[in-house]
Short mmCIF file of C-alpha atoms in Angstrom, two decimals:
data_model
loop_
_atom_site.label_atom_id
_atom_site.label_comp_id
_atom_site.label_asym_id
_atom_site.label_seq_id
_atom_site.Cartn_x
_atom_site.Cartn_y
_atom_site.Cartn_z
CA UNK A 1 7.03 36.34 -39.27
CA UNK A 2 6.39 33.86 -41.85
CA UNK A 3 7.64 30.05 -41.71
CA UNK A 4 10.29 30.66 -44.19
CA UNK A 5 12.18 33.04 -41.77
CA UNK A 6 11.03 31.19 -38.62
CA UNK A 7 14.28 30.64 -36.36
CA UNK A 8 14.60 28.24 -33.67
CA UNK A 9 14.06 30.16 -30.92
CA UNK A 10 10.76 30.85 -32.56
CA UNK A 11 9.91 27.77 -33.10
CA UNK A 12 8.65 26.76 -29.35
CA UNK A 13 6.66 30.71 -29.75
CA UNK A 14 5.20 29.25 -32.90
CA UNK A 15 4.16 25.91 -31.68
CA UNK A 16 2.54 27.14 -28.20
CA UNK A 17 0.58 29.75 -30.32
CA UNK A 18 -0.75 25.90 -32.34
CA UNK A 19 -1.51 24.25 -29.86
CA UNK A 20 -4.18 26.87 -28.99
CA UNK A 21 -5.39 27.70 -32.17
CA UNK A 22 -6.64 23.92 -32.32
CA UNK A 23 -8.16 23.91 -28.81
CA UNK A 24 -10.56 21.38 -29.57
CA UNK A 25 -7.95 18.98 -30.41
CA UNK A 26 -5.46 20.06 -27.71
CA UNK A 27 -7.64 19.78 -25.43
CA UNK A 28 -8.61 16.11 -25.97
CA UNK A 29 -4.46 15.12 -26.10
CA UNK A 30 -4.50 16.94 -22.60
CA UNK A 31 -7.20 14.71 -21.24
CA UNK A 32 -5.63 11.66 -23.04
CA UNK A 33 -2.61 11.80 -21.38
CA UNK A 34 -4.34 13.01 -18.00
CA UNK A 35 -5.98 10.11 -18.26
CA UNK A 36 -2.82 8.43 -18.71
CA UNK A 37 -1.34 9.77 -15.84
CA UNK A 38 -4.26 9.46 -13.55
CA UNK A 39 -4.62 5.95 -13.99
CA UNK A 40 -0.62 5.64 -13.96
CA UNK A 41 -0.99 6.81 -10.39
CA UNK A 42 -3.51 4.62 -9.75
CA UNK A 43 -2.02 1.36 -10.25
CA UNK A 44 0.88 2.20 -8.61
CA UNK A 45 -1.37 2.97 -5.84
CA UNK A 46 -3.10 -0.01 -5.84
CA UNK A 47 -0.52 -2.36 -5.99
CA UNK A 48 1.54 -0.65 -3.73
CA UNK A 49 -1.23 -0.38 -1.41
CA UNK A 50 -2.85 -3.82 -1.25
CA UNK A 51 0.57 -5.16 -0.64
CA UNK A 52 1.15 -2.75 2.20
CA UNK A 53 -2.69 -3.85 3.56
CA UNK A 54 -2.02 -7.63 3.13
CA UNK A 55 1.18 -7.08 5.60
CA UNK A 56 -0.30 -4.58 8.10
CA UNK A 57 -3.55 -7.10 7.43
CA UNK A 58 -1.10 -10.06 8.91
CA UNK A 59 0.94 -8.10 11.12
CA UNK A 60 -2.05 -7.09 12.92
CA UNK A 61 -3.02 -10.97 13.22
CA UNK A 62 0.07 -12.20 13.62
CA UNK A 63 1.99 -9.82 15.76
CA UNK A 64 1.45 -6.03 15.26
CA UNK A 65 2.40 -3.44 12.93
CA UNK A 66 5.52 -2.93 15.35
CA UNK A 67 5.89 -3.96 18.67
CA UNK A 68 8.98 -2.91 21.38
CA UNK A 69 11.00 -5.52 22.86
CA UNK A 70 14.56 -6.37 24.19
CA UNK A 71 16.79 -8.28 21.39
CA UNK A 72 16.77 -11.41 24.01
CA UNK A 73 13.48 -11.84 23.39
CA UNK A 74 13.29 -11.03 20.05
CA UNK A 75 16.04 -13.57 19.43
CA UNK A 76 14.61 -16.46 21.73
CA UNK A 77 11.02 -15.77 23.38
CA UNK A 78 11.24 -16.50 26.85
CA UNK A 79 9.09 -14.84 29.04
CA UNK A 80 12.55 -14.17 31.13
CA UNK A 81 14.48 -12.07 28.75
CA UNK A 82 10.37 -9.51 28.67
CA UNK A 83 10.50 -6.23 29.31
CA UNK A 84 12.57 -5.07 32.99
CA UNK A 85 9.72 -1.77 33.21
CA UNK A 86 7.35 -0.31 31.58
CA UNK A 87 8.38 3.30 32.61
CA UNK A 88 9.11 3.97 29.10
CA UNK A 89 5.11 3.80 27.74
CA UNK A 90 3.94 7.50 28.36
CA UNK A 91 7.03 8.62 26.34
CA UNK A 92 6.32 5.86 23.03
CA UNK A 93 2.69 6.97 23.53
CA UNK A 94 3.58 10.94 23.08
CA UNK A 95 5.92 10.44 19.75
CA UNK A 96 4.15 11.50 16.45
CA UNK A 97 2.89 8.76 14.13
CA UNK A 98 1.97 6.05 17.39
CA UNK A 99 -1.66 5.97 17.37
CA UNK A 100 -1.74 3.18 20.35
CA UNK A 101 0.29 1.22 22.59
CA UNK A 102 -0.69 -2.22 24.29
CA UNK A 103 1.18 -4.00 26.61
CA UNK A 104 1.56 -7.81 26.01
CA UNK A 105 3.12 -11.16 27.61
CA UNK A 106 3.32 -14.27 25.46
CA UNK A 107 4.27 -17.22 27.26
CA UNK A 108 4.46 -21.27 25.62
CA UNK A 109 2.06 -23.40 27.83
CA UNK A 110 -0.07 -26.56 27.85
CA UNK A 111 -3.82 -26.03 27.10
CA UNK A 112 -5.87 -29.24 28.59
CA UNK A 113 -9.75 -29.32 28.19
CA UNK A 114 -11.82 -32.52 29.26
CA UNK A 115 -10.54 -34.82 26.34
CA UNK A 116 -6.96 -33.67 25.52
CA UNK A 117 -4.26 -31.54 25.42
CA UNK A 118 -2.03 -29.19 23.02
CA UNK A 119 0.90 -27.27 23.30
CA UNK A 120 0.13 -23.51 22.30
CA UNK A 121 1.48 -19.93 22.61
CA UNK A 122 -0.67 -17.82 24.98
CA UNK A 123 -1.17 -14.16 24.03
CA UNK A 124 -1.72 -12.00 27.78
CA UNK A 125 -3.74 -9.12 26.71
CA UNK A 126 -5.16 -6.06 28.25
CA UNK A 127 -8.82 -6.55 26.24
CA UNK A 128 -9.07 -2.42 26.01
CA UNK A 129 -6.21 -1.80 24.34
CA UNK A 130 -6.04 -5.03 22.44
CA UNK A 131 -8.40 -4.03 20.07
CA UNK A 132 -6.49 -0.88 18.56
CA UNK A 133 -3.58 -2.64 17.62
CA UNK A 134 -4.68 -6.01 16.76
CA UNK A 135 -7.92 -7.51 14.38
CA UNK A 136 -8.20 -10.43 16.33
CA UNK A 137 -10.73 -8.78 18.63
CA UNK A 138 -12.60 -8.20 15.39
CA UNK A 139 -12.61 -11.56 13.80
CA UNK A 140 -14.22 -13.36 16.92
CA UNK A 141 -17.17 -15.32 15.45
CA UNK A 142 -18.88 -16.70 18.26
CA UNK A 143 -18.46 -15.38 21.94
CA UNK A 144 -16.84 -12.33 22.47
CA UNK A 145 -13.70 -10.63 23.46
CA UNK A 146 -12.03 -11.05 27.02
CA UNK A 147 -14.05 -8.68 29.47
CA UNK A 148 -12.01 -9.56 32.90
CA UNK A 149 -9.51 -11.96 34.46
CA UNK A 150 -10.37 -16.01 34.51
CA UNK A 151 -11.56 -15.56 30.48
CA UNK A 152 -10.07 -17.17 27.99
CA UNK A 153 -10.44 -16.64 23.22
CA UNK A 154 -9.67 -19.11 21.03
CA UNK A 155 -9.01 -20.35 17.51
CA UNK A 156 -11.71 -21.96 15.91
CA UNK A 157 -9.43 -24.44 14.51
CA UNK A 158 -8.06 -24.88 18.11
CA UNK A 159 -11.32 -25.56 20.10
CA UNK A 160 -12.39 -27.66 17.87
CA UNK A 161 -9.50 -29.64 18.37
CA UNK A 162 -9.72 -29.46 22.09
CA UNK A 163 -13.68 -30.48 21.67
CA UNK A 164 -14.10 -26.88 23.75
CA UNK A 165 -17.17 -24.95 23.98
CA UNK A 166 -17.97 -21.71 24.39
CA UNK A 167 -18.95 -21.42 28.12
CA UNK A 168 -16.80 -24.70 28.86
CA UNK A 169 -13.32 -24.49 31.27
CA UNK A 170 -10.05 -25.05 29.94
CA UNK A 171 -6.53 -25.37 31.95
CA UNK A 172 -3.15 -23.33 31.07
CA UNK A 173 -0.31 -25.03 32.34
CA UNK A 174 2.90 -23.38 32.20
CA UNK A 175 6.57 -23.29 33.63
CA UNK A 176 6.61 -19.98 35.62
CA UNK A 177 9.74 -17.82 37.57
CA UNK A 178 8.08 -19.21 40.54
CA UNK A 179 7.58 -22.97 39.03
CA UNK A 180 5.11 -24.52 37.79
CA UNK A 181 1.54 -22.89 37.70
CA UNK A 182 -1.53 -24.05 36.39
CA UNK A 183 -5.01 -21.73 35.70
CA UNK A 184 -8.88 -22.49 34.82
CA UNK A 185 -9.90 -19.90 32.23
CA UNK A 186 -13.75 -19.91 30.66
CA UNK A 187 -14.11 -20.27 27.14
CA UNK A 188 -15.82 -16.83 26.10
CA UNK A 189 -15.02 -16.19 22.35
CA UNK A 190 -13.52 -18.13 19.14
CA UNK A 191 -11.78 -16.56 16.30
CA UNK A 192 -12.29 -17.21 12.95
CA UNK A 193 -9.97 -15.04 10.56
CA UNK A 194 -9.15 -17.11 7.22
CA UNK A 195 -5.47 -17.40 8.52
CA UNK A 196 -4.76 -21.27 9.37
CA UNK A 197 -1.55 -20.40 11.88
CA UNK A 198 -4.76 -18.08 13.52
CA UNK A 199 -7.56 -19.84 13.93
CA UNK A 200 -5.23 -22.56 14.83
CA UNK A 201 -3.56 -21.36 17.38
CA UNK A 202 -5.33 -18.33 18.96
CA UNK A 203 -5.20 -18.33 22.98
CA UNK A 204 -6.06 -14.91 24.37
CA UNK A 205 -5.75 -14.36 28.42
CA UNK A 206 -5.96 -11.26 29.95
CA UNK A 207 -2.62 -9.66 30.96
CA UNK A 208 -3.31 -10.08 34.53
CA UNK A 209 -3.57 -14.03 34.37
CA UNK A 210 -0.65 -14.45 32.19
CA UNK A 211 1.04 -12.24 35.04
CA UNK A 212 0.44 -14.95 37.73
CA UNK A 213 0.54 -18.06 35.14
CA UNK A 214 4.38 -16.63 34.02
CA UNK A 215 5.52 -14.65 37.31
CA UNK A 216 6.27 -11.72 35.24
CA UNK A 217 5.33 -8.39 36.54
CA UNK A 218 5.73 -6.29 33.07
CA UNK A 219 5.36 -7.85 29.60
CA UNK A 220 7.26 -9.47 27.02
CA UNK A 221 6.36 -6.61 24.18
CA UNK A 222 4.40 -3.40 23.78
CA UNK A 223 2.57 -3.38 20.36
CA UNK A 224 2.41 -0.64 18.47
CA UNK A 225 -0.33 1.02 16.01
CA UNK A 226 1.61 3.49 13.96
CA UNK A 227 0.82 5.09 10.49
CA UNK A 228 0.49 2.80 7.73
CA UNK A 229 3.13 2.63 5.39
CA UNK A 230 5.64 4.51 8.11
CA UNK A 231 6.39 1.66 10.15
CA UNK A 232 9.99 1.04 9.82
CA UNK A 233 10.66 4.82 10.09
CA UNK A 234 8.53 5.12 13.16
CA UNK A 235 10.27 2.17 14.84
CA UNK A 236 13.51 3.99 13.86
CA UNK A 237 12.32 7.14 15.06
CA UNK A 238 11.76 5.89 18.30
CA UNK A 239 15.16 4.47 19.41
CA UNK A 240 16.12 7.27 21.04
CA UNK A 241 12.97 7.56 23.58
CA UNK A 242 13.95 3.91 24.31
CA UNK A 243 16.08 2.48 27.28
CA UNK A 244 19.08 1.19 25.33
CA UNK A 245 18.16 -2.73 26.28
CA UNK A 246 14.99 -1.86 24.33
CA UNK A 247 14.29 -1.74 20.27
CA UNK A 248 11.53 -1.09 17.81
CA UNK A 249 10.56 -3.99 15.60
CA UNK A 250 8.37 -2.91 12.53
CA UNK A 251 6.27 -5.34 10.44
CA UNK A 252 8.70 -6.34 8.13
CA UNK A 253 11.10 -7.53 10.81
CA UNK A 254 8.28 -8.91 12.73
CA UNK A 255 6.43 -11.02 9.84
CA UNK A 256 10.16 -12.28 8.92
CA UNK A 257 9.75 -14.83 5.18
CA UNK A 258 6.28 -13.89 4.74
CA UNK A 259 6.89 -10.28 4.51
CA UNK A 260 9.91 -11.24 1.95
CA UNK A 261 6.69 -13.38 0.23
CA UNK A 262 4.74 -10.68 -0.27
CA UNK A 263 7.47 -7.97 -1.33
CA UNK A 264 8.94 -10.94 -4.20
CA UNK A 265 4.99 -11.03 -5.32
CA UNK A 266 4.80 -7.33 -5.59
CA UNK A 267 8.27 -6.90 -7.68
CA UNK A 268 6.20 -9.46 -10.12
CA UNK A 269 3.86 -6.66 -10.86
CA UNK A 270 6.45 -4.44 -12.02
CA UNK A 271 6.57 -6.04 -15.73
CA UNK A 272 2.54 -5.67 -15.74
CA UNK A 273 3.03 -1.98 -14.62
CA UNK A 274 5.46 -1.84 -17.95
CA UNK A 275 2.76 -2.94 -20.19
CA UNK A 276 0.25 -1.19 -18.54
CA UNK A 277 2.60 1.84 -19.69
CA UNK A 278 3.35 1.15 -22.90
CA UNK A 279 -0.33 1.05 -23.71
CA UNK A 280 -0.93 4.35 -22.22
CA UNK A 281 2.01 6.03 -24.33
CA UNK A 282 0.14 4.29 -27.25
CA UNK A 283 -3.24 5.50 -26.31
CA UNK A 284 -1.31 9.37 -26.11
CA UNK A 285 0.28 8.34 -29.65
CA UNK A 286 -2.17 7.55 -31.44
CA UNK A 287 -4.10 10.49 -30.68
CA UNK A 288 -1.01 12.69 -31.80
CA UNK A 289 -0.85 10.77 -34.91
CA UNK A 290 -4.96 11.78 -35.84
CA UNK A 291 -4.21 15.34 -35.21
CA UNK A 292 -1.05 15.15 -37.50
CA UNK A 293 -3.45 13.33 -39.73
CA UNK A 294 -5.91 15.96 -39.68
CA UNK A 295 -3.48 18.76 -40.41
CA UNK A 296 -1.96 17.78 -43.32
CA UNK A 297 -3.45 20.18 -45.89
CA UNK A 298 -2.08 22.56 -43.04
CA UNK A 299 1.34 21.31 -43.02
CA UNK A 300 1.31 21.11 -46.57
CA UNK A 301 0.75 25.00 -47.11
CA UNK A 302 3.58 25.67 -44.46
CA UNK A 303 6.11 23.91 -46.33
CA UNK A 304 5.08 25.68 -49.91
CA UNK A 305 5.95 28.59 -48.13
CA UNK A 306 9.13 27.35 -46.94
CA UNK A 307 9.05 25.72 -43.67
CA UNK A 308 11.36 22.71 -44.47
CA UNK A 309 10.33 19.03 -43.03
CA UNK A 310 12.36 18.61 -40.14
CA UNK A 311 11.19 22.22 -38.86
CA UNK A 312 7.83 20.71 -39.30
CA UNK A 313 8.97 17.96 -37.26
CA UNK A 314 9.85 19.91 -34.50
CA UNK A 315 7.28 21.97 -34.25
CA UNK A 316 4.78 19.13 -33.99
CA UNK A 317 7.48 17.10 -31.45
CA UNK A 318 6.99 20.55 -29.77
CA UNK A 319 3.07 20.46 -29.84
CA UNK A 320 3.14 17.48 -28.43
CA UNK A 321 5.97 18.04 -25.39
CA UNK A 322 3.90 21.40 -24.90
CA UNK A 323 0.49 19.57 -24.26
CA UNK A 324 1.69 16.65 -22.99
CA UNK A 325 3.25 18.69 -19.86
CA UNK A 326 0.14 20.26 -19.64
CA UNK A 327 -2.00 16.72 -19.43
CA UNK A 328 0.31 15.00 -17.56
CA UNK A 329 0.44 18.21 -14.98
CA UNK A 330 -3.31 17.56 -14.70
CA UNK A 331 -3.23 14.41 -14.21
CA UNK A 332 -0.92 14.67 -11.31
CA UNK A 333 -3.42 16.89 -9.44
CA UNK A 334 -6.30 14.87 -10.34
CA UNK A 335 -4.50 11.25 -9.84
CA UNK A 336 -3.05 12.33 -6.16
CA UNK A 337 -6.23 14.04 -5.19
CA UNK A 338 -7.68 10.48 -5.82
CA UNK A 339 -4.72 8.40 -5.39
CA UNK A 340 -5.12 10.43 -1.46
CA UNK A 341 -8.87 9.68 -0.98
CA UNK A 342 -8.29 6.13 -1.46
CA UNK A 343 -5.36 6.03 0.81
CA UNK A 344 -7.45 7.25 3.59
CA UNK A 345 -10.97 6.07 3.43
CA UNK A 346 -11.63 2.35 3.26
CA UNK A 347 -13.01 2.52 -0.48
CA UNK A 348 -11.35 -0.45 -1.65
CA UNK A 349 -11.95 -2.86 1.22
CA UNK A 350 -15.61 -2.86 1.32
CA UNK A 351 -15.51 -3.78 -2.93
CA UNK A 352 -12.63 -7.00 -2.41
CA UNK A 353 -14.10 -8.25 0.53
CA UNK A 354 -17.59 -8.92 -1.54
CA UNK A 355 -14.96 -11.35 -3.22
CA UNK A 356 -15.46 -13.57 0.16
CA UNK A 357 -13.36 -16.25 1.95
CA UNK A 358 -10.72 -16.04 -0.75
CA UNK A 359 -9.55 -12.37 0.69
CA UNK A 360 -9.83 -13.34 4.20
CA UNK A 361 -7.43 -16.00 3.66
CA UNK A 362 -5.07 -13.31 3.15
CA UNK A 363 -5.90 -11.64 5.98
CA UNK A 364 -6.57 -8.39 4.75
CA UNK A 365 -9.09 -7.74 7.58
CA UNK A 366 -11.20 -5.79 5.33
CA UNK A 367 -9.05 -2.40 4.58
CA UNK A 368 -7.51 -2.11 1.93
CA UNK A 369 -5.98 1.64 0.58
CA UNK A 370 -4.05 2.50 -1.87
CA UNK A 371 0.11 3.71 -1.20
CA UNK A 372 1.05 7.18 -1.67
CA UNK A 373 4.87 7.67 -3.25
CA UNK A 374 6.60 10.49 -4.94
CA UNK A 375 8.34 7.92 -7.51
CA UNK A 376 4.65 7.53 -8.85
CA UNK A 377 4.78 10.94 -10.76
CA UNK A 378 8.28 9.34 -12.02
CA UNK A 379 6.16 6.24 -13.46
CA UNK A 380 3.84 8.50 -15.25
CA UNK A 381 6.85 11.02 -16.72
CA UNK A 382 8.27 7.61 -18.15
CA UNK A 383 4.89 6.94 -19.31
CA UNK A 384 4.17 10.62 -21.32
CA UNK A 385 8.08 10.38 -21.93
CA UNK A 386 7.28 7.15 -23.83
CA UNK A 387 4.39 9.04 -25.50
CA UNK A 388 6.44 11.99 -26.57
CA UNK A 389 9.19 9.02 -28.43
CA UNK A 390 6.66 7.17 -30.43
CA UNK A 391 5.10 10.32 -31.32
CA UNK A 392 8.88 11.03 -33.08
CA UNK A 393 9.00 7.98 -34.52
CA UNK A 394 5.26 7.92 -36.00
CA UNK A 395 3.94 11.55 -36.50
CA UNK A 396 7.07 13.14 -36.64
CA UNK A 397 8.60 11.06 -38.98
CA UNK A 398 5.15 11.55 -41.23
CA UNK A 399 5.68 15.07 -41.07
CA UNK A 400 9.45 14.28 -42.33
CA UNK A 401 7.60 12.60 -45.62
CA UNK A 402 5.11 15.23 -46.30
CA UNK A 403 5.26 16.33 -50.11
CA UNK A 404 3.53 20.00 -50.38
CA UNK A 405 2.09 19.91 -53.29
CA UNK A 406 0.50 16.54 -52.51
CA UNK A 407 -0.53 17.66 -49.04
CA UNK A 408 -2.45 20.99 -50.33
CA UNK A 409 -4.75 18.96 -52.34
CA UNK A 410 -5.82 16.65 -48.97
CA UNK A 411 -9.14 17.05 -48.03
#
């Protein structure tokens, strides 16, 4: 079948049979826009990601990445409106995605050392469990963590204000169901995390003393570790295991304006995400347009035999969807194979937290991964589909211009 005669259904025949007669140069488009699409994935990752690990970072400062609670407490935190039982744990503990469970009871109290006083927020911990839903175990600098009852942590910040030492007595003060109460605690570790409300404010007791200091017999909260990036579906999904005076709270909930902070930051990226794009479909273009540069003697002989411009055109638009498909395929493979690797090894953390006190301010804790989403593969379609336009516009439109008898005699 010669060009002349060539009709359109044989035109997508012709132009797959092209593509691999020039498998040097196909070849190198399908690794251009693999490329593309690998590192299309990748940002997307990565700025997905780090957002998600500067809120799990905080949550797991601040509160937890989501935490069970009545909406009394929730709404007003009074150690009266905690938890009525904690017969519900083993069932939380047993649903898919909760990796740990920790019981807590946060009570408002007076701290006093030898020289003054502040008004804090105490944090009743069981010290086992503390650790595997919480970094502030992690980020105590000097000391250690709580070991048994009569042990108190602080903030850095705070015992410095209180002119506390490690290994000196401070007294908790609070307004208990039973009246007032008042407890001794030993200073035994200070944390030191970056985060000012933190180091500021830290006051860990174990559970058992914020039990007699509050009169409470259960807790205010049970925090929750839970997959990363599935917290609000987890707390969803867990509703109906709960009593009904119970709910799930997930990070977003629980970090309240900052976690709006951080997701008005991350929509800022999108624009950067655009450019990032466009440069990609250029990168693909431009290595379309030398391969229609290189066969123009080629495309000259086709149309002295009759294959008019726009059929030209085509084919080459063709050649281009054709391998493009096949790159951007590839790169989907390759870019979630990484994309996955760095979503669940620590790869990213060790590298940004060489940066020093300037990401431990935002509380990271050290682990950063990347996000894994299906509208990634979207991003990078967009991206080729950008491509596959400009190489219209450009080659194409080349191809469009081509005189024959000029083009034979190209070298």
């Amino acid at each position: 079948m010669t060009p002349k005669t060539t009709s359109a259904p044989a035109l997508p025949r012709l132009a797959w049979r092209n593509i691999w007669r020039h498998r040097r140069r196909t070849w190198l488009l399908v690794l251009v826009v693999a490329y593309a699409t690998i590192t299309t994935i990748l940002f997307w990752g990565v700025q997905d990601g780090f957002a998600q690990s500067v809120q799990v970072g905080n949550a797991r400062f601040l509160s937890a990445p989501a935490l069970i609670t009545t909406p009394q407490y929730f709404e007003d935190p009074d150690p009266e409106q905690g938890l009525p039982s904690l017969d519900f744990l083993p069932r939380v503990e047993a649903q898919p995605g909760v990796k740990a469970a920790a019981p807590r009871l946060e009570f408002p109290a007076l701290i006093r050392s030898a020289y003054t006083a502040d008004a804090v927020r105490a944090r009743g911990v069981d010290p086992l469990l503390e650790a595997k839903v919480s970094n502030l175990p992690g980020a105590i600098a000097q000391g250690r963590m709580l070991e048994q009852p009569g042990e108190v942590v602080l903030g850095q910040q705070l015992a410095e204000r209180l002119d506390a030492r490690l290994g000196e007595r401070v007294v908790l003060d609070t307004s208990a169901l039973a009246g007032p109460q008042a407890l001794g605690l030993q200073v035994v570790g200070l944390v030191k995390s970056g985060i000012a409300p933190v180091d500021r404010g830290t006051v860990l007791v174990h559970i058992q003393d914020a039990r007699v200091l509050t009169g409470l017999q259960t807790a205010t909260g049970v925090a929750l570790d839970v997959t990363r990036g599935q917290e609000a579906r987890i707390a969803e999904a867990l509703q109906p295991v709960l009593p009904e005076n119970l709910r799930a709270y997930d990070l977003t909930q629980l970090l309240g304006g900052l976690s709006s902070a951080i997701g008005t930051k991350q929509s800022s990226t999108f624009l950067i995400g655009m450019i990032f794009s466009l440069f990609a479909a250029l990168a693909v273009t431009s290595t379309v347009l030398v391969s229609v540069l290189e066969r123009t003697r080629e495309f000259g002989m086709m149309g002295a035999v009759g294959m008019t411009p726009p059929r030209l055109a085509a084919m080459v638009t063709l050649e281009t969807v054709f391998a493009t498909s096949l790159g951007w395929a590839l790169g989907l493979v390759l870019g979630y194979a990484l994309n996955y690797w760095m979503a669940t090894q620590n790869v990213l953390g060790p590298v940004f937290a060489s940066y020093g006190a300037a990401w431990e301010i935002l509380g990271i804790g050290g682990e950063i991964y990347t996000a894994q989403s299906p509208l990634y593969a979207l991003y990078a379609a967009l991206t080729i589909a950008l491509a596959a336009l400009f190489s219209i516009l450009i080659p194409a439109r080349r191809v469009l211009a081509l005189n024959p008898a000029e083009a034979m005699r190209t070298e």
